């Protein structure tokens, strides 16, 4: 095995034990958790190594990078789109995304619906919520929670969209456990109307324990698996 795969394998083992411990603490089963390897900034070769380690789900946050990498990767993956999405990129993202995590406005949902209809695909989506109580943060995206039910209704009424659940990123200025507790409350209410939309995409390298404790089903893990990224955002 190359040094690179050995390094990722070590990281994966540490990560899995963190996930196991957090599940035990939360009295949850590890089979409820899907690990999405966030491969942004990492090359296609790394993505192929992940397959050898049993990972089937990868996440990217920029269309340009994802669309190119996907053509370079040999193995089959579920490609998750987790970044802020401009409406004019919807068509491209729909062409490869297994799940779009970052639907946060009506105009974007409309554009995804139109693109999905064009290729006769039912596009699975999550609504991204903004948990930052200090006010909307335009750099991170997300819908204000008070607007959740209106967007959920729009998506449910769209012939080529399937609402699978919710996604959020913990705000920088708050303890993630507090933010994720709030998210869990919002989700409990939301599930009363949309019981099928059970995915909760929450938890990154530094806050996955808090996310698991508060119901996350999908973790988006980059640096804890692949190493520190060069600081380009
Ligand atoms: C980069 C990114 C992640 C992964 O972050 P790490 O801290 O490296 O685990 C998760 N979610 C989103 C939306 C991201 O952009």
PDB file of N, CA and C in Angstrom, residues 20-61:
ATOM      1  N   UNK A  20     -18.208   5.422  16.403  1.00  0.00           N
ATOM      2  CA  UNK A  20     -18.719   4.348  17.266  1.00  0.00           C
ATOM      3  C   UNK A  20     -18.960   4.843  18.688  1.00  0.00           C
ATOM      4  N   UNK A  21     -17.987   5.575  19.223  1.00  0.00           N
ATOM      5  CA  UNK A  21     -18.133   6.087  20.587  1.00  0.00           C
ATOM      6  C   UNK A  21     -19.313   7.047  20.706  1.00  0.00           C
ATOM      7  N   UNK A  22     -19.434   7.923  19.708  1.00  0.00           N
ATOM      8  CA  UNK A  22     -20.533   8.902  19.745  1.00  0.00           C
ATOM      9  C   UNK A  22     -21.881   8.198  19.634  1.00  0.00           C
ATOM     10  N   UNK A  23     -21.947   7.160  18.817  1.00  0.00           N
ATOM     11  CA  UNK A  23     -23.204   6.414  18.682  1.00  0.00           C
ATOM     12  C   UNK A  23     -23.549   5.712  19.992  1.00  0.00           C
ATOM     13  N   UNK A  24     -22.532   5.163  20.619  1.00  0.00           N
ATOM     14  CA  UNK A  24     -22.765   4.482  21.887  1.00  0.00           C
ATOM     15  C   UNK A  24     -23.325   5.460  22.926  1.00  0.00           C
ATOM     16  N   UNK A  25     -22.683   6.608  22.979  1.00  0.00           N
ATOM     17  CA  UNK A  25     -23.110   7.652  23.899  1.00  0.00           C
ATOM     18  C   UNK A  25     -24.551   8.095  23.617  1.00  0.00           C
ATOM     19  N   UNK A  26     -24.886   8.174  22.333  1.00  0.00           N
ATOM     20  CA  UNK A  26     -26.212   8.656  21.933  1.00  0.00           C
ATOM     21  C   UNK A  26     -27.233   7.517  21.886  1.00  0.00           C
ATOM     22  N   UNK A  27     -26.801   6.295  22.238  1.00  0.00           N
ATOM     23  CA  UNK A  27     -27.647   5.100  22.138  1.00  0.00           C
ATOM     24  C   UNK A  27     -28.229   4.949  20.734  1.00  0.00           C
ATOM     25  N   UNK A  28     -27.359   5.105  19.770  1.00  0.00           N
ATOM     26  CA  UNK A  28     -27.789   4.933  18.383  1.00  0.00           C
ATOM     27  C   UNK A  28     -26.948   3.836  17.750  1.00  0.00           C
ATOM     28  N   UNK A  29     -27.460   3.302  16.635  1.00  0.00           N
ATOM     29  CA  UNK A  29     -26.752   2.255  15.921  1.00  0.00           C
ATOM     30  C   UNK A  29     -25.875   2.886  14.834  1.00  0.00           C
ATOM     31  N   UNK A  30     -24.650   2.429  14.697  1.00  0.00           N
ATOM     32  CA  UNK A  30     -23.747   3.016  13.682  1.00  0.00           C
ATOM     33  C   UNK A  30     -24.282   2.825  12.264  1.00  0.00           C
ATOM     34  N   UNK A  31     -25.165   1.848  12.075  1.00  0.00           N
ATOM     35  CA  UNK A  31     -25.727   1.639  10.735  1.00  0.00           C
ATOM     36  C   UNK A  31     -26.642   2.800  10.315  1.00  0.00           C
ATOM     37  N   UNK A  32     -27.006   3.653  11.272  1.00  0.00           N
ATOM     38  CA  UNK A  32     -27.829   4.823  10.932  1.00  0.00           C
ATOM     39  C   UNK A  32     -26.998   5.944  10.306  1.00  0.00           C
ATOM     40  N   UNK A  33     -25.673   5.788  10.366  1.00  0.00           N
ATOM     41  CA  UNK A  33     -24.787   6.891   9.968  1.00  0.00           C
ATOM     42  C   UNK A  33     -24.140   6.610   8.611  1.00  0.00           C
ATOM     43  N   UNK A  34     -24.252   7.572   7.701  1.00  0.00           N
ATOM     44  CA  UNK A  34     -23.546   7.507   6.427  1.00  0.00           C
ATOM     45  C   UNK A  34     -22.390   8.496   6.456  1.00  0.00           C
ATOM     46  N   UNK A  35     -21.214   7.986   6.149  1.00  0.00           N
ATOM     47  CA  UNK A  35     -20.034   8.844   6.116  1.00  0.00           C
ATOM     48  C   UNK A  35     -19.812   9.354   4.692  1.00  0.00           C
ATOM     49  N   UNK A  36     -19.855  10.665   4.549  1.00  0.00           N
ATOM     50  CA  UNK A  36     -19.560  11.281   3.246  1.00  0.00           C
ATOM     51  C   UNK A  36     -18.158  11.883   3.335  1.00  0.00           C
ATOM     52  N   UNK A  37     -17.269  11.392   2.496  1.00  0.00           N
ATOM     53  CA  UNK A  37     -15.905  11.932   2.468  1.00  0.00           C
ATOM     54  C   UNK A  37     -15.908  13.201   1.623  1.00  0.00           C
ATOM     55  N   UNK A  38     -15.553  14.316   2.235  1.00  0.00           N
ATOM     56  CA  UNK A  38     -15.543  15.593   1.503  1.00  0.00           C
ATOM     57  C   UNK A  38     -14.185  15.737   0.816  1.00  0.00           C
ATOM     58  N   UNK A  39     -14.212  15.637  -0.502  1.00  0.00           N
ATOM     59  CA  UNK A  39     -12.979  15.515  -1.287  1.00  0.00           C
ATOM     60  C   UNK A  39     -12.569  16.819  -1.978  1.00  0.00           C
ATOM     61  N   UNK A  40     -13.253  17.903  -1.656  1.00  0.00           N
ATOM     62  CA  UNK A  40     -12.888  19.196  -2.265  1.00  0.00           C
ATOM     63  C   UNK A  40     -11.400  19.491  -2.045  1.00  0.00           C
ATOM     64  N   UNK A  41     -10.782  20.008  -3.033  1.00  0.00           N
ATOM     65  CA  UNK A  41      -9.340  20.335  -3.095  1.00  0.00           C
ATOM     66  C   UNK A  41      -8.429  19.091  -3.220  1.00  0.00           C
ATOM     67  N   UNK A  42      -8.953  17.912  -3.028  1.00  0.00           N
ATOM     68  CA  UNK A  42      -8.134  16.700  -3.162  1.00  0.00           C
ATOM     69  C   UNK A  42      -8.295  16.083  -4.546  1.00  0.00           C
ATOM     70  N   UNK A  43      -7.221  15.466  -5.044  1.00  0.00           N
ATOM     71  CA  UNK A  43      -7.246  14.964  -6.427  1.00  0.00           C
ATOM     72  C   UNK A  43      -8.081  13.689  -6.613  1.00  0.00           C
ATOM     73  N   UNK A  44      -8.404  13.424  -7.853  1.00  0.00           N
ATOM     74  CA  UNK A  44      -9.190  12.241  -8.220  1.00  0.00           C
ATOM     75  C   UNK A  44      -8.540  10.953  -7.713  1.00  0.00           C
ATOM     76  N   UNK A  45      -7.207  10.907  -7.702  1.00  0.00           N
ATOM     77  CA  UNK A  45      -6.519   9.692  -7.210  1.00  0.00           C
ATOM     78  C   UNK A  45      -6.896   9.380  -5.766  1.00  0.00           C
ATOM     79  N   UNK A  46      -7.023  10.428  -4.954  1.00  0.00           N
ATOM     80  CA  UNK A  46      -7.437  10.226  -3.560  1.00  0.00           C
ATOM     81  C   UNK A  46      -8.852   9.649  -3.501  1.00  0.00           C
ATOM     82  N   UNK A  47      -9.696  10.136  -4.379  1.00  0.00           N
ATOM     83  CA  UNK A  47     -11.081   9.661  -4.374  1.00  0.00           C
ATOM     84  C   UNK A  47     -11.093   8.160  -4.684  1.00  0.00           C
ATOM     85  N   UNK A  48     -10.310   7.755  -5.655  1.00  0.00           N
ATOM     86  CA  UNK A  48     -10.261   6.321  -5.977  1.00  0.00           C
ATOM     87  C   UNK A  48      -9.728   5.484  -4.809  1.00  0.00           C
ATOM     88  N   UNK A  49      -8.790   6.030  -4.054  1.00  0.00           N
ATOM     89  CA  UNK A  49      -8.289   5.299  -2.880  1.00  0.00           C
ATOM     90  C   UNK A  49      -9.401   5.064  -1.861  1.00  0.00           C
ATOM     91  N   UNK A  50     -10.284   6.046  -1.739  1.00  0.00           N
ATOM     92  CA  UNK A  50     -11.386   5.925  -0.764  1.00  0.00           C
ATOM     93  C   UNK A  50     -12.243   4.694  -1.057  1.00  0.00           C
ATOM     94  N   UNK A  51     -12.421   4.418  -2.347  1.00  0.00           N
ATOM     95  CA  UNK A  51     -13.219   3.250  -2.726  1.00  0.00           C
ATOM     96  C   UNK A  51     -12.589   1.975  -2.183  1.00  0.00           C
ATOM     97  N   UNK A  52     -11.269   1.900  -2.268  1.00  0.00           N
ATOM     98  CA  UNK A  52     -10.568   0.710  -1.760  1.00  0.00           C
ATOM     99  C   UNK A  52     -10.743   0.558  -0.264  1.00  0.00           C
ATOM    100  N   UNK A  53     -11.075   1.659   0.416  1.00  0.00           N
ATOM    101  CA  UNK A  53     -11.278   1.603   1.864  1.00  0.00           C
ATOM    102  C   UNK A  53     -12.752   1.455   2.225  1.00  0.00           C
ATOM    103  N   UNK A  54     -13.573   1.220   1.219  1.00  0.00           N
ATOM    104  CA  UNK A  54     -14.976   0.923   1.479  1.00  0.00           C
ATOM    105  C   UNK A  54     -15.893   2.127   1.534  1.00  0.00           C
ATOM    106  N   UNK A  55     -15.399   3.278   1.088  1.00  0.00           N
ATOM    107  CA  UNK A  55     -16.246   4.477   1.100  1.00  0.00           C
ATOM    108  C   UNK A  55     -16.968   4.620  -0.242  1.00  0.00           C
ATOM    109  N   UNK A  56     -18.266   4.851  -0.166  1.00  0.00           N
ATOM    110  CA  UNK A  56     -19.088   4.945  -1.383  1.00  0.00           C
ATOM    111  C   UNK A  56     -19.633   6.339  -1.636  1.00  0.00           C
ATOM    112  N   UNK A  57     -19.504   7.225  -0.654  1.00  0.00           N
ATOM    113  CA  UNK A  57     -20.130   8.550  -0.752  1.00  0.00           C
ATOM    114  C   UNK A  57     -19.068   9.633  -0.649  1.00  0.00           C
ATOM    115  N   UNK A  58     -19.068  10.525  -1.637  1.00  0.00           N
ATOM    116  CA  UNK A  58     -18.133  11.643  -1.593  1.00  0.00           C
ATOM    117  C   UNK A  58     -18.892  12.960  -1.777  1.00  0.00           C
ATOM    118  N   UNK A  59     -18.344  14.016  -1.178  1.00  0.00           N
ATOM    119  CA  UNK A  59     -18.997  15.321  -1.238  1.00  0.00           C
ATOM    120  C   UNK A  59     -18.076  16.370  -1.822  1.00  0.00           C
ATOM    121  N   UNK A  60     -18.651  17.247  -2.634  1.00  0.00           N
ATOM    122  CA  UNK A  60     -17.901  18.344  -3.243  1.00  0.00           C
ATOM    123  C   UNK A  60     -18.720  19.613  -3.071  1.00  0.00           C
ATOM    124  N   UNK A  61     -18.029  20.768  -3.012  1.00  0.00           N
ATOM    125  CA  UNK A  61     -18.771  22.011  -2.788  1.00  0.00           C
ATOM    126  C   UNK A  61     -18.709  22.994  -3.958  1.00  0.00           C
TER     127      UNK A  61
END
